[in-house]
Amino acid sequence: MAVKIFIATDRLDSVLEKLSTKIDLWIPALLKDDKSGPTGFVPYEPGKAVAFDRQTTMSLKKVLLPQVETLLRFEYRKEPEGAINSTLAVEDRREARPTLVFGARPCDVRALTTLDRVFSNGPYVDPYYTERRKNTLFATLVCRQTDAKCFCSSVGGGPADMEGSHLRIVRTDDGYIVEALTKEAQSLLDNLGDAPDASREKQAAEIVEEVSRRRVGDLDTEGSAEAFRKRFEQTDYWVQMVSQCLSCGVCTYVCPTCYCFSITDEAENLKGERLRSWDSCMFYHYTLEASGHNPRPTKLERYRNRVGHKFSYIPERYEGLLGCCGCGRCIRSCPVSIDIRQVVGHLKENTNE
Amino acid sequence: MNNNPYLPELATIQEIITETGNIRTLRITLNDKDRMERFTFRPGQVGQISVFGTGESTFVINSPPTRKDYLQFSVMKAGEVTSRIHQLNAGDQVGLRAPLGNGFGFDEMKGHDILFVGGGIGMAPLRTLLLYMIDNRADYGDITVIYGARSPKDMCYTYEFEEWRAGGVNLILTVDAEFPGWKERVGFVPTVLSEVAPSPNNRIAVVCGPPIMIKFVLFGLTELGFEDQQIITTLEKRMKCGIGICGRCNAGSKYVCLDGPVFSYDQIRAMGGEL
Amino acid sequence: MLETDRIQLHKLVEEALPELDMMIGWTESCDPLQTTPVFIRDAKLISKLTLGPFCSQNLAGYLVKPPALESVPKDAKPIGICVKGCDSRSLVALIQEKFISRDRVRIFGIPCRGTIDWRKVAQRVGLSDVKSATVEDDFLVIDASGTTHRIGLEDVLARKCLGCRYPNPIIQDVLVGQVATPRSSSLETTYRDVDALDNKPIEERLAFWQSELDRCIRCYACRNACPLCVCQDKCIAETREPRWLTQRVGLPEKFLFHFIHAMHLAGRCTGCGECERVCPMDIPVTLIKEKLNKIMEEMLGYSAGLDPDGVPPLLTFNPGETEI
Ligand SMILES: Cc1cc2nc3c(=O)[nH]c(=O)nc-3n(C[C@H](O)[C@H](O)[C@H](O)COP(=O)(O)OP(=O)(O)OC[C@H]3O[C@@H](n4cnc5c(N)ncnc54)[C@H](O)[C@@H]3O)c2cc1C
Ligand code: SF4
Ligand code: SF4
Ligand code: SF4
Ligand code: SF4
Ligand code: FES
């Protein structure tokens, strides 16, 4: 079985096409006919342009947690004539097919450690996510396109971090070297290409070595959980940091570790579905209770919750694990340029002011 | 429960009791007889009732685990799902995901005197624990219940009051204002609490009701000398999944659906987060 | 010139701040191509205020969205706010609809020479690391990944700016800087993108909107950023009763949501372009409203946000009307 192959740049599409016959394949792609336009992960189609040159606008969470999915189907069946009541049938249908995400980034794969804890580690296990997760492999790029908003090294990751990945992709001058990191990934590489020659192999090794040494971002998260608790009641802090927030939810939609969801029923006549869909803690309705009481009535409480969730609540619940992978998407996409690094970074400053 | 925690079990409404103008009590049984027989829960645990096509909502199982002919829920009309539940009839099918949440620490309460303070629909979660204690009367000391409602017409479980008293419960009832024919107390719950002034010695207070009542009752209990850890209450938050996943019901790092809804007052203080 | 204007702004705000409850303006952010809104009560922060082509955000919405103003008592001092030409129209519209009264705001009007669309910059210099960006005469000078780029300002201005007829504030208490020359003085220039689309066969137009709106993730940023989307937390796109929209992410839902937004802005939208600017998926959603705005101008001769005493046509109502 192949452990390492070389794919020349101009052969990438044909290799992906071949791969897609073996497994359901997702790639990062342009979502608009504009090379600097928005990007996201999409199921592979021949000829679809791969967007490898930068981090995607949308994260890959939708591969495991689609924006909307059917949890259950239900149907009321009318009893034969005479009977008063109808009977009810409810079923859950799940299908998780073997899937490969080709061209993930280390931060995105790391984000899954957060989702795994929430969805798969109990006490209740979410079978929809968990079954998909078990069936999904990640071919991850050694990341050389960090920008001023990335800070993966500050939160436990790094641009060459391969934790959770099954294959490593190194982009060289004239192509890609793809290496299987786990046994299950090896067979995927069969008949896709030849082993790289010595000079390319050497170049790849140098790249990996160089990127591994990079420290991306300088946010110090040490002690941020405690600092957050101290800041919690200091309304002034939140007024100062996030008054400009629009409660628009963009940050949560693009974030790979934001997973909050809603459940709603949609029915027509006697049949229908129970849907699960992305929701956002930045929305007013999210916590609105039937009585009209809302524990997080303004953007200040809502943004505070987002920061708390990632840097205090999740670490407290899950042995110090941070709920942020440092991808910087929320910073890049925020329409009013709110920078979570600043909000978290300042938590520790003059807490007693 | 089955291996999909989102999949409700089917259940049938056996009986509906109209408690007040906006509260109805449902008695339901699981359609799977085996499951119904094996169904166990702790007082204070909740269920998610589904009316398919409308949605799911959280309600406390207010019958005690010692009485298993049916599972009882009392539902106050509040919004979409609760309004739909109010249109249902005996014989109708619903979905149920239960039991969920932590429930009351009824074992630790053994050997203590107990004070229940309930207001309006807040009597529902207290009822399950109260009946459990009546059914295990020897395990507990004095049981005093202060139950208040706006008027006698807004009081739930009136048909059971005699049974509660016969079970050794000191039941104190109060309504907000004078009402023709009303022979019990008149006054707000916190006021009645300070009149009755139960001793905090070896006593645990279990409080449930509208937020404003809880606020003043907590104040009153502290005045009477109750320590934070002697006061138990249930928290309410908007819920969806009910199983600690959807992220909605958190107060600080605690999920009300999973770590609650029952918390002691000192736990609530330590928790931080928005209430 | 920018520097002189900035100094003038600081001076004016310094003088005014004691009489103000707070000052809303722009300040530099972590992104050299975009500012971030700032709310100033402390005179020490005045020096952080900035103006110029990176100040793309329309600040008018903050006046009516919680908690910026709601926390301020009604008898408090007025709020100071920086507005460009287009932002001032939003403010006028809000005053018209009585969401805010004129005497509650102290308006610092800023003639505008156009705002920069970071996406257009990215098309030219790539999405590599922009280290710094400055304006020199009619050029944007960018230092990105070690290379210096000089780009004509005109090439990277926001779409709305290219057809702007009102770069100078419609209302103000003080003016900061020199009066600007409008880029457009005709409907043709202002609505050139609407016309270009309208001239295409209907199938092509449908295909265009299908492919654009297909990307919509229904985050509602366009709605939340819109200064005139005043329903906010009560938006019918999210209510369950009545239920107009499901949580599904199909095209019908997306179309309906955008039609709801557009229809509720008919005759009210000032074309400020915020909805389009904030969209993370780069969907030209202002174009939908521009089409309605054009109809308004052609049919009723009305253009929103120009007259504080005017009434938007769809808000006029004659009780004696027989046909309703
Ligand atoms: C632990 C717990 C126990 C409860 N026990 C009872 C009880 O025994 N009897 C009773 O009448 N009520 C109880 N409630 C409150 C009850 O769940 C809400 O009144 C009910 O969900 C409102 O649903 P709705 O669809 O009618 O309202 P809508 O306003 O239409 O709400 C839509 C959805 O939002 C959620 N939601 C809204 N408000 C609440 C809320 N306050 N709490 C939880 N979810 C909410 C639900 O998912 C609901 O389906 C309890 C709540 C909690 C958290
Ligand atoms: S993207 Fe920015 S403005 Fe929108 S909710 Fe997030 S922090 Fe607030
Ligand atoms: S919070 Fe921001 S930086 Fe952190 S994982 Fe989410 S989008 Fe990325
Ligand atoms: S901002 Fe863009 S993606 Fe979000 S709802 Fe509006 S059009 Fe859709
Ligand atoms: S609809 Fe768009 S262009 Fe019109 S006022 Fe609102 S944000 Fe501005
Ligand atoms: S209701 Fe989903 S986490 Fe509590």
PDB file of C-alpha atoms and ligand atoms in Angstrom, chain A residues 263 285-293, chain B residues 22-24 44 46-48 54-62 73-84 86 121 124-125 157 234-241 248-249 256-257 260-262, chain C residues 240-241, ligand 1:
ATOM      1  CA  ILE A 263     -34.425  22.014  16.622  1.00  0.00           C
ATOM      2  CA  HIS A 285     -34.152  34.573  20.240  1.00  0.00           C
ATOM      3  CA  TYR A 286     -31.578  32.031  21.201  1.00  0.00           C
ATOM      4  CA  THR A 287     -32.270  32.284  24.927  1.00  0.00           C
ATOM      5  CA  LEU A 288     -35.662  33.990  24.871  1.00  0.00           C
ATOM      6  CA  GLU A 289     -38.054  32.115  27.158  1.00  0.00           C
ATOM      7  CA  ALA A 290     -41.774  31.770  26.697  1.00  0.00           C
ATOM      8  CA  SER A 291     -42.402  34.090  29.652  1.00  0.00           C
ATOM      9  CA  GLY A 292     -40.590  36.880  27.812  1.00  0.00           C
ATOM     10  CA  HIS A 293     -37.617  36.654  30.153  1.00  0.00           C
TER      11      HIS A 293
ATOM     12  CA  ASN B  22     -54.020  28.045  31.803  1.00  0.00           C
ATOM     13  CA  ILE B  23     -52.651  24.864  33.342  1.00  0.00           C
ATOM     14  CA  ARG B  24     -53.529  21.341  32.328  1.00  0.00           C
ATOM     15  CA  GLY B  44     -37.234  16.403  39.845  1.00  0.00           C
ATOM     16  CA  VAL B  46     -37.796  16.210  33.465  1.00  0.00           C
ATOM     17  CA  GLY B  47     -39.171  14.983  30.167  1.00  0.00           C
ATOM     18  CA  GLN B  48     -39.257  16.532  26.735  1.00  0.00           C
ATOM     19  CA  THR B  54     -45.044  21.764  16.447  1.00  0.00           C
ATOM     20  CA  GLY B  55     -42.041  20.872  18.545  1.00  0.00           C
ATOM     21  CA  GLU B  56     -40.747  19.811  21.892  1.00  0.00           C
ATOM     22  CA  SER B  57     -40.826  21.401  25.326  1.00  0.00           C
ATOM     23  CA  THR B  58     -39.485  20.599  28.750  1.00  0.00           C
ATOM     24  CA  PHE B  59     -41.706  19.662  31.684  1.00  0.00           C
ATOM     25  CA  VAL B  60     -40.953  18.130  35.019  1.00  0.00           C
ATOM     26  CA  ILE B  61     -42.336  14.660  35.684  1.00  0.00           C
ATOM     27  CA  ASN B  62     -44.500  15.639  38.610  1.00  0.00           C
ATOM     28  CA  PHE B  73     -46.933  16.473  33.613  1.00  0.00           C
ATOM     29  CA  SER B  74     -48.577  19.801  34.258  1.00  0.00           C
ATOM     30  CA  VAL B  75     -48.366  22.242  31.406  1.00  0.00           C
ATOM     31  CA  MET B  76     -48.895  25.963  31.581  1.00  0.00           C
ATOM     32  CA  LYS B  77     -49.907  27.580  28.342  1.00  0.00           C
ATOM     33  CA  ALA B  78     -47.057  29.860  27.362  1.00  0.00           C
ATOM     34  CA  GLY B  79     -46.237  29.669  23.680  1.00  0.00           C
ATOM     35  CA  GLU B  80     -46.306  27.493  20.623  1.00  0.00           C
ATOM     36  CA  VAL B  81     -45.827  23.981  21.959  1.00  0.00           C
ATOM     37  CA  THR B  82     -47.703  24.467  25.205  1.00  0.00           C
ATOM     38  CA  SER B  83     -50.700  25.905  23.344  1.00  0.00           C
ATOM     39  CA  ARG B  84     -50.704  22.871  21.093  1.00  0.00           C
ATOM     40  CA  HIS B  86     -53.584  22.266  25.489  1.00  0.00           C
ATOM     41  CA  ILE B 121     -46.907  26.234  38.203  1.00  0.00           C
ATOM     42  CA  ALA B 124     -45.265  20.916  39.780  1.00  0.00           C
ATOM     43  CA  PRO B 125     -41.626  20.049  40.520  1.00  0.00           C
ATOM     44  CA  TYR B 157     -53.792  19.879  42.589  1.00  0.00           C
ATOM     45  CA  THR B 234     -34.822  24.554  40.133  1.00  0.00           C
ATOM     46  CA  LEU B 235     -33.605  26.763  37.306  1.00  0.00           C
ATOM     47  CA  GLU B 236     -35.412  27.380  34.089  1.00  0.00           C
ATOM     48  CA  LYS B 237     -33.743  28.136  30.765  1.00  0.00           C
ATOM     49  CA  ARG B 238     -34.850  27.884  27.231  1.00  0.00           C
ATOM     50  CA  MET B 239     -33.984  24.388  26.069  1.00  0.00           C
ATOM     51  CA  LYS B 240     -33.747  22.466  22.854  1.00  0.00           C
ATOM     52  CA  CYS B 241     -31.715  19.275  23.017  1.00  0.00           C
ATOM     53  CA  ARG B 248     -28.398  26.776  24.720  1.00  0.00           C
ATOM     54  CA  CYS B 249     -29.225  26.428  28.390  1.00  0.00           C
ATOM     55  CA  VAL B 256     -29.349  23.453  33.207  1.00  0.00           C
ATOM     56  CA  CYS B 257     -30.615  20.498  31.173  1.00  0.00           C
ATOM     57  CA  GLY B 260     -29.707  20.751  36.608  1.00  0.00           C
ATOM     58  CA  PRO B 261     -32.459  21.773  36.764  1.00  0.00           C
ATOM     59  CA  VAL B 262     -32.036  21.239  40.514  1.00  0.00           C
TER      60      VAL B 262
ATOM     61  CA  ARG C 240     -42.544  30.851  14.617  1.00  0.00           C
ATOM     62  CA  GLU C 241     -46.032  32.338  14.713  1.00  0.00           C
TER      63      GLU C 241
HETATM   64  C1  LIG D   1     -36.253  22.204  33.657  1.00  0.00           C
HETATM   65  C2  LIG D   1     -37.536  22.810  33.246  1.00  0.00           C
HETATM   66  C3  LIG D   1     -38.734  22.315  33.744  1.00  0.00           C
HETATM   67  C4  LIG D   1     -39.939  22.864  33.367  1.00  0.00           C
HETATM   68  N1  LIG D   1     -41.078  22.337  33.866  1.00  0.00           N
HETATM   69  C5  LIG D   1     -42.265  22.839  33.499  1.00  0.00           C
HETATM   70  C6  LIG D   1     -43.481  22.291  33.968  1.00  0.00           C
HETATM   71  O1  LIG D   1     -43.477  21.312  34.719  1.00  0.00           O
HETATM   72  N2  LIG D   1     -44.622  22.846  33.566  1.00  0.00           N
HETATM   73  C7  LIG D   1     -44.661  23.920  32.720  1.00  0.00           C
HETATM   74  O2  LIG D   1     -45.750  24.372  32.388  1.00  0.00           O
HETATM   75  N3  LIG D   1     -43.524  24.475  32.232  1.00  0.00           N
HETATM   76  C8  LIG D   1     -42.339  23.951  32.600  1.00  0.00           C
HETATM   77  N4  LIG D   1     -41.178  24.505  32.091  1.00  0.00           N
HETATM   78  C9  LIG D   1     -41.267  25.629  31.158  1.00  0.00           C
HETATM   79  C10 LIG D   1     -41.609  25.131  29.763  1.00  0.00           C
HETATM   80  O3  LIG D   1     -40.613  24.295  29.267  1.00  0.00           O
HETATM   81  C11 LIG D   1     -41.818  26.310  28.806  1.00  0.00           C
HETATM   82  O4  LIG D   1     -42.869  27.088  29.252  1.00  0.00           O
HETATM   83  C12 LIG D   1     -42.128  25.797  27.425  1.00  0.00           C
HETATM   84  O5  LIG D   1     -41.003  25.212  26.836  1.00  0.00           O
HETATM   85  C13 LIG D   1     -42.609  26.893  26.533  1.00  0.00           C
HETATM   86  O6  LIG D   1     -42.752  26.328  25.257  1.00  0.00           O
HETATM   87  P1  LIG D   1     -43.634  26.943  24.122  1.00  0.00           P
HETATM   88  O7  LIG D   1     -43.328  26.230  22.892  1.00  0.00           O
HETATM   89  O8  LIG D   1     -45.067  26.933  24.534  1.00  0.00           O
HETATM   90  O9  LIG D   1     -43.146  28.441  24.103  1.00  0.00           O
HETATM   91  P2  LIG D   1     -42.429  29.279  22.917  1.00  0.00           P
HETATM   92  O10 LIG D   1     -42.170  30.598  23.451  1.00  0.00           O
HETATM   93  O11 LIG D   1     -43.282  29.183  21.697  1.00  0.00           O
HETATM   94  O12 LIG D   1     -41.075  28.537  22.769  1.00  0.00           O
HETATM   95  C14 LIG D   1     -40.553  27.860  21.671  1.00  0.00           C
HETATM   96  C15 LIG D   1     -39.518  26.863  22.159  1.00  0.00           C
HETATM   97  O13 LIG D   1     -38.575  27.517  22.986  1.00  0.00           O
HETATM   98  C16 LIG D   1     -38.208  26.739  24.090  1.00  0.00           C
HETATM   99  N5  LIG D   1     -38.600  27.421  25.349  1.00  0.00           N
HETATM  100  C17 LIG D   1     -39.261  28.597  25.436  1.00  0.00           C
HETATM  101  N6  LIG D   1     -39.390  28.975  26.712  1.00  0.00           N
HETATM  102  C18 LIG D   1     -38.813  28.038  27.472  1.00  0.00           C
HETATM  103  C19 LIG D   1     -38.626  27.893  28.875  1.00  0.00           C
HETATM  104  N7  LIG D   1     -39.046  28.782  29.741  1.00  0.00           N
HETATM  105  N8  LIG D   1     -37.963  26.797  29.303  1.00  0.00           N
HETATM  106  C20 LIG D   1     -37.515  25.882  28.421  1.00  0.00           C
HETATM  107  N9  LIG D   1     -37.653  25.977  27.083  1.00  0.00           N
HETATM  108  C21 LIG D   1     -38.299  27.042  26.612  1.00  0.00           C
HETATM  109  C22 LIG D   1     -38.854  25.424  23.867  1.00  0.00           C
HETATM  110  O14 LIG D   1     -37.967  24.612  23.144  1.00  0.00           O
HETATM  111  C23 LIG D   1     -40.059  25.772  23.040  1.00  0.00           C
HETATM  112  O15 LIG D   1     -40.566  24.713  22.332  1.00  0.00           O
HETATM  113  C24 LIG D   1     -39.966  23.955  32.469  1.00  0.00           C
HETATM  114  C25 LIG D   1     -38.782  24.451  31.963  1.00  0.00           C
HETATM  115  C26 LIG D   1     -37.583  23.894  32.334  1.00  0.00           C
HETATM  116  C27 LIG D   1     -36.316  24.434  31.763  1.00  0.00           C
END
